[in-house]
Coordinates of C-alpha atoms in Angstrom, one line a residue:
Chain A
X1491 CA -23.6 -15.7 -7.7
X1492 CA -21.6 -13.3 -6.5
X1493 CA -19.3 -12.1 -9.9
X1494 CA -20.9 -9.8 -11.8
X1495 CA -22.2 -8.3 -14.3
X1496 CA -23.0 -5.2 -15.3
X1497 CA -25.4 -3.1 -17.7
X1498 CA -23.3 -1.0 -19.0
X1499 CA -20.3 -4.3 -19.9
X1500 CA -23.0 -6.2 -21.4
X1501 CA -20.2 -6.2 -24.6
X1502 CA -17.2 -7.2 -22.7
X1503 CA -18.6 -9.5 -21.0
X1504 CA -15.0 -10.6 -20.6
X1505 CA -15.6 -7.9 -17.2
X1506 CA -17.2 -9.9 -15.3
X1507 CA -14.4 -11.8 -14.5
X1508 CA -13.5 -8.8 -12.0
X1509 CA -16.2 -7.3 -9.8
X1510 CA -17.1 -9.8 -7.6
X1511 CA -20.1 -9.0 -4.9
X1512 CA -19.6 -10.4 -1.1
X1513 CA -22.6 -12.1 -0.5
X1514 CA -23.5 -14.4 3.1
X1515 CA -22.0 -18.4 2.7
X1516 CA -19.7 -18.2 -0.2
X1517 CA -15.9 -17.0 0.9
X1518 CA -12.6 -16.4 -1.4
X1519 CA -12.3 -20.3 -1.8
X1520 CA -14.7 -20.1 -4.1
X1521 CA -14.5 -16.5 -5.7
X1522 CA -11.8 -14.9 -6.1
X1523 CA -12.0 -11.9 -9.3
X1524 CA -9.0 -11.7 -11.8
X1525 CA -6.8 -9.1 -11.2
X1526 CA -3.1 -8.1 -12.6
X1527 CA -4.1 -9.0 -15.4
X1528 CA -4.2 -7.5 -19.6
X1529 CA -7.0 -4.2 -19.1
X1530 CA -9.5 -5.5 -22.2
X1531 CA -10.2 -4.5 -25.3
X1532 CA -13.2 -1.6 -24.9
X1533 CA -12.3 -0.4 -21.5
X1534 CA -11.8 2.4 -20.3
X1535 CA -8.7 1.9 -17.8
X1536 CA -7.8 4.4 -15.1
X1537 CA -3.9 2.4 -14.5
X1538 CA -0.7 3.8 -15.0
X1539 CA 2.2 2.6 -17.0
X1540 CA 4.7 0.5 -16.0
X1541 CA 7.5 3.6 -16.3
X1542 CA 4.8 4.6 -13.7
X1543 CA 5.2 2.3 -10.2
X1544 CA 9.2 2.2 -11.0
X1545 CA 9.3 6.2 -10.7
X1546 CA 6.8 8.3 -10.1
X1547 CA 5.7 5.7 -6.8
X1548 CA 9.1 4.5 -5.9
X1549 CA 12.7 5.9 -7.4
X1550 CA 11.1 9.9 -7.0
X1551 CA 10.4 9.6 -4.1
X1552 CA 14.8 10.1 -3.2
X1553 CA 15.5 13.1 -1.9
X1554 CA 18.6 13.3 -2.6
X1555 CA 18.3 11.7 -6.3
X1556 CA 18.8 12.3 -9.9
X1557 CA 15.5 11.2 -12.1
X1558 CA 17.1 11.0 -15.5
X1559 CA 14.5 9.9 -17.5
X1560 CA 15.2 8.6 -20.6
X1561 CA 13.1 9.6 -23.5
X1562 CA 10.8 11.9 -24.9
X1563 CA 9.4 14.9 -22.4
X1564 CA 6.2 13.7 -22.2
X1565 CA 7.0 10.7 -19.7
X1566 CA 9.9 13.1 -17.6
X1567 CA 6.2 16.0 -16.7
X1568 CA 3.7 12.8 -16.2
X1569 CA 5.1 11.8 -13.8
X1570 CA 6.4 14.8 -11.7
X1571 CA 5.2 17.2 -9.4
X1572 CA 1.5 14.2 -9.6
X1573 CA 2.0 13.2 -6.0
X1574 CA 2.3 15.2 -3.3
X1575 CA 5.8 13.2 -1.9
X1576 CA 7.4 16.4 0.4
X1577 CA 10.9 15.7 2.2
X1578 CA 12.7 17.5 4.7
X1579 CA 15.8 18.9 3.4
X1580 CA 13.8 21.6 1.1
X1581 CA 11.4 19.4 -1.7
X1582 CA 14.8 18.9 -4.6
X1583 CA 13.0 15.3 -5.7
X1584 CA 9.6 17.7 -6.4
X1585 CA 11.2 20.9 -7.3
X1586 CA 12.7 19.5 -10.2
X1587 CA 12.5 16.9 -13.2
X1588 CA 15.1 16.1 -15.9
X1589 CA 14.6 13.7 -19.2
X1590 CA 17.0 13.2 -22.1
X1591 CA 14.1 15.1 -24.1
X1592 CA 13.9 12.2 -27.2
X1593 CA 13.2 13.6 -30.8
X1594 CA 12.2 11.8 -33.2
X1595 CA 16.3 11.9 -35.0
X1596 CA 17.7 10.2 -31.5
X1597 CA 14.6 7.6 -31.9
X1598 CA 16.0 7.2 -35.8
X1599 CA 19.8 6.9 -34.5
X1600 CA 19.4 6.0 -31.4
X1601 CA 19.7 7.9 -27.7
X1602 CA 22.9 6.9 -26.4
X1603 CA 24.8 9.7 -27.0
X1604 CA 22.4 12.2 -26.2
X1605 CA 21.7 9.9 -22.6
X1606 CA 25.5 10.8 -21.6
X1607 CA 25.4 14.3 -22.6
X1608 CA 22.1 14.5 -19.6
X1609 CA 23.6 12.5 -18.1
X1610 CA 26.8 14.9 -17.3
X1611 CA 25.4 17.6 -17.8
X1612 CA 22.4 17.6 -14.9
X1613 CA 25.8 15.7 -12.9
X1614 CA 27.6 19.6 -13.3
X1615 CA 24.5 21.6 -13.2
X1616 CA 24.2 20.1 -9.4
X1617 CA 27.2 19.0 -8.2
X1618 CA 26.4 18.0 -4.6
X1619 CA 24.7 15.7 -6.4
X1620 CA 26.3 12.5 -6.5
X1621 CA 22.9 10.2 -7.4
X1622 CA 21.2 9.0 -10.2
X1623 CA 18.9 6.9 -11.0
X1624 CA 17.9 6.7 -15.0
X1625 CA 14.4 4.7 -16.7
X1626 CA 13.8 3.2 -20.0
X1627 CA 10.5 5.0 -21.2
X1628 CA 8.6 2.8 -24.0
X1629 CA 10.6 4.5 -26.8
X1630 CA 13.9 4.1 -26.0
X1631 CA 13.8 0.6 -25.2
X1632 CA 12.5 -0.6 -28.7
X1633 CA 15.5 1.3 -29.8
X1634 CA 17.2 -0.7 -27.6
X1635 CA 19.7 1.7 -26.6
X1636 CA 22.0 -0.1 -23.7
X1637 CA 21.1 1.6 -21.2
X1638 CA 23.4 0.4 -18.5
X1639 CA 26.5 0.2 -20.6
X1640 CA 25.9 4.3 -20.2
X1641 CA 25.4 4.6 -17.8
X1642 CA 29.0 2.6 -16.7
X1643 CA 30.6 4.1 -18.4
X1644 CA 30.3 7.5 -17.0
X1645 CA 30.2 5.9 -13.0
X1646 CA 33.8 4.7 -14.7
X1647 CA 35.3 8.8 -15.6
X1648 CA 33.1 9.7 -12.4
X1649 CA 34.3 7.6 -9.6
X1650 CA 32.6 9.4 -7.4
X1651 CA 28.3 8.8 -8.2
X1652 CA 26.2 6.4 -8.1
X1653 CA 23.4 5.1 -10.8
X1654 CA 20.7 2.8 -10.4
X1655 CA 19.8 2.1 -13.9
X1656 CA 16.2 0.8 -13.8
X1657 CA 14.9 -0.9 -17.2
X1658 CA 11.0 -0.6 -16.7
X1659 CA 9.4 0.3 -19.5
X1660 CA 5.8 2.0 -19.6
X1661 CA 4.8 -1.9 -21.4
X1662 CA 6.6 -4.0 -19.8
X1663 CA 3.5 -5.1 -17.1
X1664 CA -0.1 -4.9 -17.3
X1665 CA -0.1 -1.5 -14.6
X1666 CA 2.4 0.2 -12.3
X1667 CA 2.6 -3.0 -10.2
X1668 CA 5.3 -3.7 -13.0
X1669 CA 7.4 -0.9 -12.1
X1670 CA 7.3 -1.6 -8.7
X1671 CA 8.7 -5.5 -9.0
X1672 CA 10.9 -4.2 -11.2
X1673 CA 12.6 -1.1 -9.3
X1674 CA 12.4 -3.3 -6.1
X1675 CA 14.0 -7.0 -7.8
X1676 CA 16.7 -4.1 -9.4
X1677 CA 17.4 -2.1 -5.9
X1678 CA 18.5 -5.4 -3.2
X1679 CA 20.1 -7.4 -6.2
X1680 CA 22.2 -4.2 -7.4
X1681 CA 22.2 -2.0 -4.7
X1682 CA 21.6 -3.3 -1.2
X1683 CA 24.7 -4.2 1.1
X1684 CA 27.5 -2.2 -1.3
X1685 CA 26.6 1.3 1.8
X1686 CA 27.4 0.6 5.3
X1687 CA 25.3 2.1 7.7
X1688 CA 26.2 3.8 10.9
X1689 CA 24.3 1.8 13.9
X1690 CA 23.2 4.1 16.6
X1691 CA 20.6 2.2 18.8
X1692 CA 19.5 -1.5 19.5
X1693 CA 16.4 -1.2 18.2
X1694 CA 17.1 -0.9 14.1
X1695 CA 14.3 -2.1 10.9
X1696 CA 13.8 -0.9 7.5
X1697 CA 10.4 1.2 6.9
X1698 CA 8.8 -0.3 4.0
X1699 CA 6.4 0.8 1.1
X1700 CA 5.7 3.9 2.7
X1701 CA 6.8 7.3 0.3
X1702 CA 5.7 10.4 2.5
X1703 CA 2.7 11.7 1.5
X1704 CA 2.1 14.6 2.6
X1705 CA 4.3 14.0 5.4
X1706 CA 3.3 10.3 6.2
X1707 CA 7.1 9.6 7.0
X1708 CA 8.2 12.2 9.1
X1709 CA 5.4 11.6 11.1
X1710 CA 5.5 7.7 11.6
X1711 CA 9.2 9.2 12.5
X1712 CA 8.6 10.4 15.5
X1713 CA 7.2 7.5 17.0
X1714 CA 10.0 5.9 16.1
X1715 CA 12.3 9.1 17.6
X1716 CA 10.5 7.8 21.5
X1717 CA 10.6 4.3 21.3
X1718 CA 13.8 5.2 20.5
X1719 CA 14.4 2.7 17.5
X1720 CA 17.0 3.5 14.9
X1721 CA 15.0 3.5 10.6
X1722 CA 17.8 2.7 8.5
X1723 CA 16.0 3.1 5.3
X1724 CA 13.1 4.5 5.1
X1725 CA 11.9 2.2 1.3
X1726 CA 11.4 5.1 0.5
X1727 CA 9.2 8.1 1.9
X1728 CA 11.0 11.0 2.7
X1729 CA 14.3 8.5 1.9
X1730 CA 18.0 8.5 0.2
X1731 CA 19.9 6.8 -2.3
X1732 CA 22.6 5.5 0.2
X1733 CA 20.5 4.4 3.0
X1734 CA 18.2 2.0 0.7
X1735 CA 21.8 0.3 0.2
X1736 CA 22.9 -0.2 3.7
X1737 CA 18.9 -2.2 3.9
X1738 CA 20.9 -5.2 5.3
X1739 CA 21.6 -4.1 8.0
X1740 CA 18.4 -3.8 9.6
X1741 CA 16.9 -6.9 12.5
X1742 CA 13.8 -6.0 11.3
X1743 CA 12.2 -5.1 7.7
X1744 CA 7.4 -3.0 9.1
X1745 CA 5.9 -3.0 6.1
X1746 CA 3.1 -1.1 5.3
X1747 CA 2.0 -1.1 1.2
X1748 CA 2.4 -5.2 0.9
X1749 CA 2.5 -4.1 -2.8
X1750 CA 4.6 -1.8 -4.2
X1751 CA 7.4 -3.3 -1.8
X1752 CA 6.5 -6.9 -0.2
X1753 CA 9.3 -8.1 -3.1
X1754 CA 11.9 -6.4 -1.8
X1755 CA 10.9 -6.8 2.1
X1756 CA 10.7 -11.1 0.9
X1757 CA 14.1 -10.9 -0.4
X1758 CA 15.5 -8.6 2.4
X1759 CA 14.1 -12.1 4.2
X1760 CA 14.9 -14.1 1.7
X1761 CA 19.0 -13.1 1.1
X1762 CA 19.7 -11.8 4.5
X1763 CA 17.5 -13.6 6.9
X1764 CA 15.8 -10.3 8.2
X1765 CA 11.4 -10.9 8.9
X1766 CA 9.2 -8.9 7.8
X1767 CA 6.5 -7.7 10.5
X1768 CA 2.8 -6.4 7.9
X1769 CA 1.5 -3.7 10.1
X1770 CA -1.2 -1.4 8.3
X1771 CA -0.3 2.9 10.0
X1772 CA -3.9 3.7 8.7
X1773 CA -5.6 3.9 11.8
X1774 CA -6.2 3.7 15.7
X1775 CA -6.5 0.4 16.4
X1776 CA -4.7 -0.7 13.4
X1777 CA -2.3 2.2 14.6
X1778 CA -1.5 0.4 18.0
X1779 CA -1.6 -2.7 17.0
X1780 CA 1.1 -2.3 14.4
X1781 CA 3.0 -0.2 17.3
X1782 CA 2.3 -3.0 19.7
X1783 CA 3.6 -6.1 17.9
X1784 CA 7.3 -3.9 16.6
X1785 CA 8.2 -3.3 20.2
X1786 CA 6.7 -6.7 21.7
X1787 CA 9.6 -7.8 18.8
X1788 CA 12.2 -5.4 20.7
X1789 CA 11.5 -6.0 23.7
X1790 CA 10.7 -2.4 24.3
X1791 CA 6.5 -2.9 25.2
X1792 CA 6.2 -0.2 28.5
X1793 CA 8.1 2.2 25.7
X1794 CA 5.5 1.2 23.0
X1795 CA 2.0 1.6 26.7
X1796 CA 3.2 4.9 27.3
X1797 CA 3.3 5.9 23.5
X1798 CA 0.1 4.9 22.8
X1799 CA -1.3 6.5 25.5
X1800 CA 0.4 9.2 25.4
X1801 CA -1.3 10.2 21.7
X1802 CA -4.5 8.8 22.3
X1803 CA -4.6 10.9 25.3
X1804 CA -4.1 13.7 22.5
X1805 CA -6.5 12.9 19.6
X1806 CA -9.4 10.1 20.6
X1807 CA -11.2 13.5 21.3
X1808 CA -10.6 15.0 18.5
X1809 CA -11.1 11.4 16.1
X1810 CA -14.8 11.5 18.2
X1811 CA -15.9 14.7 17.8
X1812 CA -15.3 13.9 14.0
X1813 CA -16.9 10.0 14.5
X1814 CA -20.0 11.5 15.9
X1815 CA -20.9 13.9 12.6
X1816 CA -20.0 10.8 9.3
X1817 CA -21.0 7.4 11.6
X1818 CA -23.6 5.3 9.3
X1819 CA -22.1 7.4 6.1
X1820 CA -21.8 5.3 2.8
X1821 CA -17.6 4.9 2.0
X1822 CA -16.6 4.0 -0.8
X1823 CA -12.3 3.3 -2.1
X1824 CA -11.6 3.3 -5.5
X1825 CA -7.1 3.8 -5.5
X1826 CA -4.7 1.7 -6.4
X1827 CA -4.3 -1.6 -4.2
X1828 CA -3.9 -2.0 -0.9
X1829 CA -6.1 0.9 0.6
X1830 CA -8.0 -1.1 -0.3
X1831 CA -7.6 -4.1 2.8
X1832 CA -6.0 -1.1 5.1
X1833 CA -9.3 1.4 5.3
X1834 CA -12.1 -0.9 4.6
X1835 CA -12.0 -2.0 8.4
X1836 CA -10.1 1.6 10.3
X1837 CA -12.8 2.9 8.9
X1838 CA -15.6 1.0 9.7
X1839 CA -14.1 0.7 13.8
X1840 CA -12.3 4.1 14.6
X1841 CA -15.6 6.2 12.7
X1842 CA -18.6 3.9 12.1
X1843 CA -18.0 4.4 8.6
X1844 CA -19.7 1.5 6.1
X1845 CA -17.3 0.5 2.6
X1846 CA -19.9 -0.7 0.7
X1847 CA -17.7 -0.8 -3.3
X1848 CA -13.6 -0.9 -3.7
X1849 CA -12.4 -0.4 -6.7
X1850 CA -8.4 -1.2 -7.8
X1851 CA -6.3 -0.1 -10.4
X1852 CA -3.4 -2.3 -9.8
X1853 CA -3.9 -4.8 -7.0
X1854 CA -3.1 -8.3 -7.8
X1855 CA -5.4 -11.4 -6.4
X1856 CA -2.9 -11.0 -2.4
X1857 CA -4.7 -8.2 -2.5
X1858 CA -8.0 -8.7 -3.0
X1859 CA -7.7 -12.0 -0.3
X1860 CA -6.8 -9.3 2.1
X1861 CA -9.9 -7.1 1.2
X1862 CA -12.8 -9.7 0.8
X1863 CA -10.9 -12.1 4.2
X1864 CA -11.7 -7.7 6.3
X1865 CA -14.4 -6.1 3.5
X1866 CA -18.5 -6.1 4.5
X1867 CA -21.1 -8.8 2.7
X1868 CA -23.2 -5.9 0.3
X1869 CA -20.0 -4.6 -1.1
X1870 CA -18.6 -4.9 -4.7
X1871 CA -15.1 -5.6 -5.1
X1872 CA -13.2 -4.4 -8.4
X1873 CA -10.2 -4.7 -10.3
X1874 CA -9.7 -2.2 -12.8
X1875 CA -12.9 -0.6 -12.7
X1876 CA -14.3 2.2 -15.7
X1877 CA -15.8 4.5 -15.7
X1878 CA -19.5 3.3 -16.7
X1879 CA -18.3 0.5 -13.8
X1880 CA -18.4 4.0 -12.0
X1881 CA -21.7 5.6 -12.8
X1882 CA -23.6 1.8 -12.6
X1883 CA -21.8 1.5 -9.0
X1884 CA -22.3 5.2 -7.5
X1885 CA -26.2 3.8 -8.5
X1886 CA -26.4 0.7 -7.0
X1887 CA -24.7 1.7 -3.6
X1888 CA -25.3 5.2 -3.5
X1889 CA -22.2 6.9 -1.7
X1890 CA -22.2 9.9 0.7
X1891 CA -17.9 10.0 0.3
X1892 CA -15.1 8.1 -2.5
X1893 CA -11.7 8.4 -1.4
X1894 CA -10.6 8.0 -5.4
X1895 CA -7.3 10.0 -7.6
X1896 CA -8.1 13.3 -9.0
X1897 CA -8.8 11.6 -12.7
X1898 CA -11.9 9.4 -11.1
X1899 CA -12.4 12.5 -9.0
X1900 CA -13.1 14.5 -11.5
X1901 CA -16.1 12.2 -12.1
X1902 CA -17.4 11.5 -8.9
X1903 CA -16.6 16.3 -8.8
X1904 CA -19.3 16.5 -11.6
X1905 CA -21.6 14.1 -10.2
X1906 CA -22.3 16.4 -7.5
X1907 CA -20.7 13.5 -5.0
X1908 CA -18.0 14.2 -1.8
X1909 CA -15.0 13.3 -3.5
X1910 CA -11.5 13.2 -1.0
X1911 CA -7.8 12.5 -3.2
X1912 CA -7.7 8.9 -2.5
X1913 CA -3.3 8.1 -3.3
X1914 CA -1.8 12.6 -2.5
X1915 CA -4.8 13.3 0.0
X1916 CA -6.2 16.2 0.3
X1917 CA -4.9 17.6 3.7
X1918 CA -2.2 14.6 5.1
X1919 CA -0.9 13.0 6.3
X1920 CA -3.3 10.4 7.7
X1921 CA -0.9 7.7 8.8
X1922 CA -0.6 7.5 11.5
X1923 CA -3.4 8.7 14.8
X1924 CA -2.6 12.9 13.6
X1925 CA -3.2 11.7 10.5
X1926 CA -6.1 9.5 10.5
X1927 CA -8.0 12.8 12.5
X1928 CA -6.8 14.5 9.4
X1929 CA -8.5 11.8 7.1
X1930 CA -11.9 12.0 8.7
X1931 CA -11.6 15.8 8.7
X1932 CA -10.8 16.0 5.8
X1933 CA -13.9 13.7 5.6
X1934 CA -16.1 15.3 7.7
X1935 CA -14.7 18.9 5.8
X1936 CA -16.2 17.3 2.4
X1937 CA -19.5 16.1 4.5
X1938 CA -20.7 19.1 5.4
X1939 CA -19.6 21.3 2.8
X1940 CA -22.3 23.5 1.2
X1941 CA -20.8 23.7 -2.1
X1942 CA -22.0 20.4 -3.3
X1943 CA -25.4 21.0 -2.9
X1944 CA -24.9 24.9 -4.5
X1945 CA -22.9 22.9 -7.1
X1946 CA -26.2 20.9 -7.9
X1947 CA -28.9 23.9 -8.3
X1948 CA -29.4 25.6 -11.7
X1949 CA -29.4 28.9 -10.9
X1950 CA -30.3 30.2 -14.2
X1951 CA -33.8 28.5 -14.2
X1952 CA -35.9 29.9 -16.7
X1953 CA -32.9 31.5 -18.9
X1954 CA -32.1 27.9 -18.7
X1955 CA -35.2 26.4 -19.9
X1956 CA -34.7 29.3 -22.6
X1957 CA -30.7 28.1 -24.1
X1958 CA -32.4 24.7 -24.3
X1959 CA -35.0 26.0 -26.8
X1960 CA -33.0 28.0 -28.7
X1961 CA -30.3 24.7 -29.3
X1962 CA -33.2 21.8 -30.5
Chain B
X688 CA -18.9 -26.5 20.1
X689 CA -15.5 -26.7 19.2
X690 CA -16.2 -26.0 15.6
X691 CA -18.1 -22.5 16.5
X692 CA -15.5 -21.5 18.4
X693 CA -12.7 -22.4 15.4
X694 CA -14.7 -20.7 13.2
X695 CA -14.9 -17.4 15.8
X696 CA -10.8 -17.5 16.1
X697 CA -10.5 -18.0 12.2
X698 CA -13.1 -14.5 11.8
X699 CA -11.2 -12.6 13.8
X700 CA -7.8 -13.8 12.3
X701 CA -8.5 -14.0 8.4
X702 CA -10.6 -10.0 9.7
X703 CA -6.9 -8.5 11.5
X704 CA -3.9 -10.3 10.1
X705 CA -1.6 -10.1 7.5
X706 CA 0.5 -12.8 8.2
X707 CA -1.4 -15.4 6.6
X708 CA -2.0 -13.3 3.2
X709 CA 2.4 -12.8 2.7
X710 CA 3.2 -13.5 -1.4
X711 CA 4.2 -17.1 -2.1
X712 CA 2.7 -20.5 -0.8
X713 CA 5.5 -21.1 1.7
X714 CA 5.7 -17.7 3.6
X715 CA 2.3 -18.4 4.6
X716 CA 3.2 -21.8 5.7
X717 CA 6.3 -21.2 7.7
X718 CA 3.8 -17.2 9.2
X719 CA 0.6 -19.8 10.0
X720 CA 3.1 -23.1 11.6
X721 CA 4.7 -20.3 13.8
X722 CA 2.9 -18.1 15.3
X723 CA -0.5 -20.7 16.1
X724 CA 3.0 -22.2 17.6
X725 CA 3.8 -19.7 19.6
X726 CA 0.4 -18.6 20.1
X727 CA -0.9 -22.2 21.3
X728 CA 2.3 -22.2 23.3
X729 CA 1.4 -18.6 25.3
X730 CA -2.4 -19.8 25.8
X731 CA -1.0 -23.1 27.3
X732 CA 1.8 -21.9 29.2
X733 CA 4.7 -23.7 27.8
X734 CA 7.8 -21.6 27.0
X735 CA 8.1 -20.8 24.4
X736 CA 12.1 -20.0 22.7
X737 CA 12.6 -15.9 21.8
X738 CA 15.8 -16.4 20.7
X739 CA 16.2 -16.3 16.7
X740 CA 14.6 -13.5 15.1
X741 CA 11.9 -15.0 13.6
X742 CA 11.5 -16.1 16.8
X743 CA 10.8 -12.5 17.8
X744 CA 8.8 -12.1 14.9
X745 CA 6.7 -14.9 14.5
X746 CA 6.0 -13.8 19.5
X747 CA 4.8 -10.1 17.4
X748 CA 2.3 -11.9 15.9
X749 CA 1.3 -14.3 18.2
X750 CA 0.9 -12.0 21.6
X751 CA -0.9 -9.4 20.0
X752 CA -3.3 -12.7 18.4
X753 CA -3.1 -14.1 22.4
X754 CA -4.4 -10.9 24.3
X755 CA -7.6 -10.5 21.1
X756 CA -8.0 -14.1 21.4
X757 CA -8.7 -13.3 25.9
X758 CA -10.8 -10.1 24.9
X759 CA -12.8 -11.0 22.8
X760 CA -13.3 -14.8 23.0
X761 CA -13.1 -15.1 27.1
X762 CA -14.5 -18.3 27.4
X763 CA -10.9 -19.4 25.8
X764 CA -9.0 -18.9 29.4
X765 CA -12.0 -21.9 30.8
X766 CA -10.4 -24.2 28.1
X767 CA -7.5 -26.5 29.3
X768 CA -4.3 -27.4 27.4
X769 CA -5.7 -30.3 25.7
X770 CA -8.6 -28.6 24.2
X771 CA -6.8 -25.8 23.3
X772 CA -4.5 -27.7 21.1
X773 CA -7.3 -28.9 19.8
X774 CA -9.1 -25.1 18.9
X775 CA -5.6 -24.4 17.3
X776 CA -5.0 -26.8 15.2
X777 CA -8.0 -26.7 13.8
X778 CA -8.1 -22.9 13.5
X779 CA -4.6 -24.1 11.7
X780 CA -6.0 -26.5 9.9
X781 CA -8.4 -24.3 8.5
X782 CA -6.1 -21.4 7.7
X783 CA -3.7 -23.4 5.6
X784 CA -7.3 -25.2 3.7
X785 CA -7.7 -21.0 2.7
X786 CA -5.2 -19.2 3.0
X787 CA -3.6 -22.0 0.9
X788 CA -4.8 -25.9 -0.2
X789 CA -8.1 -24.3 -0.9
X790 CA -6.7 -20.7 -2.0
X791 CA -7.5 -19.1 -6.0
X792 CA -4.7 -16.4 -5.6
X793 CA -3.0 -18.0 -9.1
X794 CA 0.7 -16.3 -7.5
X795 CA 0.9 -19.0 -4.5
X796 CA 3.3 -20.9 -6.4
X797 CA 5.5 -18.1 -8.1
X798 CA 9.5 -19.6 -7.5
X799 CA 10.2 -16.1 -7.7
X800 CA 9.1 -12.5 -5.6

């Protein structure tokens, strides 16, 4: 019976449909976890909201764009500085945060005037910046502010600026995944095709679904430059607003994160006939395969082989040093969705690590098809896991290391289990050859860190007992 | 014997190839048709077209897959063209069954992305 009802879920038995244990003789034709479904009442979800998916994951990455959040200050603050995506222009996107700071009176009387004032103030304060995303949030969507009318008015009055409106309040979907969707589709329909890029190479592509977490984009871009491939748009790591308006001119769309950004790649294929090539950018074996495929598309295979040989010579010995020390470890991956299927085979093939449990916050069934096809038997595959389930799964699989985000990471640290930030990384970048050495190093440092053992030892000795007696 | 060989190739494709898991039924079918046809042509020594962007895409995916097939399953190079075609036809049927016709993914047939 591969769908699993955990003991902690006895009062919410619907959770059984979300937890799968892969066993011999059964496959995804027989069982597939329910996913991208509303979180059940009674389960303490680790998910984010739809607005967060649009702003924090995709839009907020851009390096030349004001991110105006039309709502109370918390929506802006809580999606600022909680991800680390640097830029090559001094990290403009991480230095500043913008909000219309809605208060009760604006909710009662409407917030459109305040939005217009805020947009103009922001452009006046930053006269060199001419691009802006405006996001609705739950309260401003509920009161019906006509955000697009406001942005249209501002653009008519300030012809040198361009504004994209993302109408995706937090309640718009079951998780941050809805925000990815709304931003992707809104952007392709409203902005792609409105700027013509300068073409500098015979070979052009968009690199889609990489958000420059701790420099991922910048690391991979070294490869594309060596290969002579012009990246017209990075969606959206270290990217610019106008580059993304030029996406229609690329010859190829290379997709890393198919969950957050597969929509725009599909639409670029449908509307502009640009093929979509999905690759894995984490891991030596996968990265080499991705480079080979891109080079095969452009007919520059020899260049690709030279690059791969150089990178292997430089980084493989370091990877192998860590492999000797982490192989055989049992790993859990509790992240958003795609990293489950990106990582499960790469850590196994490149580091000899076995993944024993995986949980996805916002993955869809497509993601579970991929990860169950790639993952091991005896491994748990969980949709929208909650804290009590994590406790129980830890007892069941006893992982040696857990890759997850800071929220669940706090739980993991208190249990004295080695933890690595699987979202924003500990010491990234993690993509590419050099990046996977960084991942291996962080894994090694976490597993061999003596502090975990020391933290698990209560040095108070008898003193501890006396406090307990006093409390009793 | 052929079933066993199909299983080996299928296991590889399931584990390695993202093109079989695109978002919608028609994308998956297009990819499976295109990559398997190009790979079959490569394995049987038949000439193939590289004119359109989609032909070049299928070539990129098929080239890596065929190289891995030859490395992991050396028996494939001993097969004649007719046997290769049967084998790849069987692989294609199995991929269509797993990723399209018997897939439990409820989003496969949405009309929009």
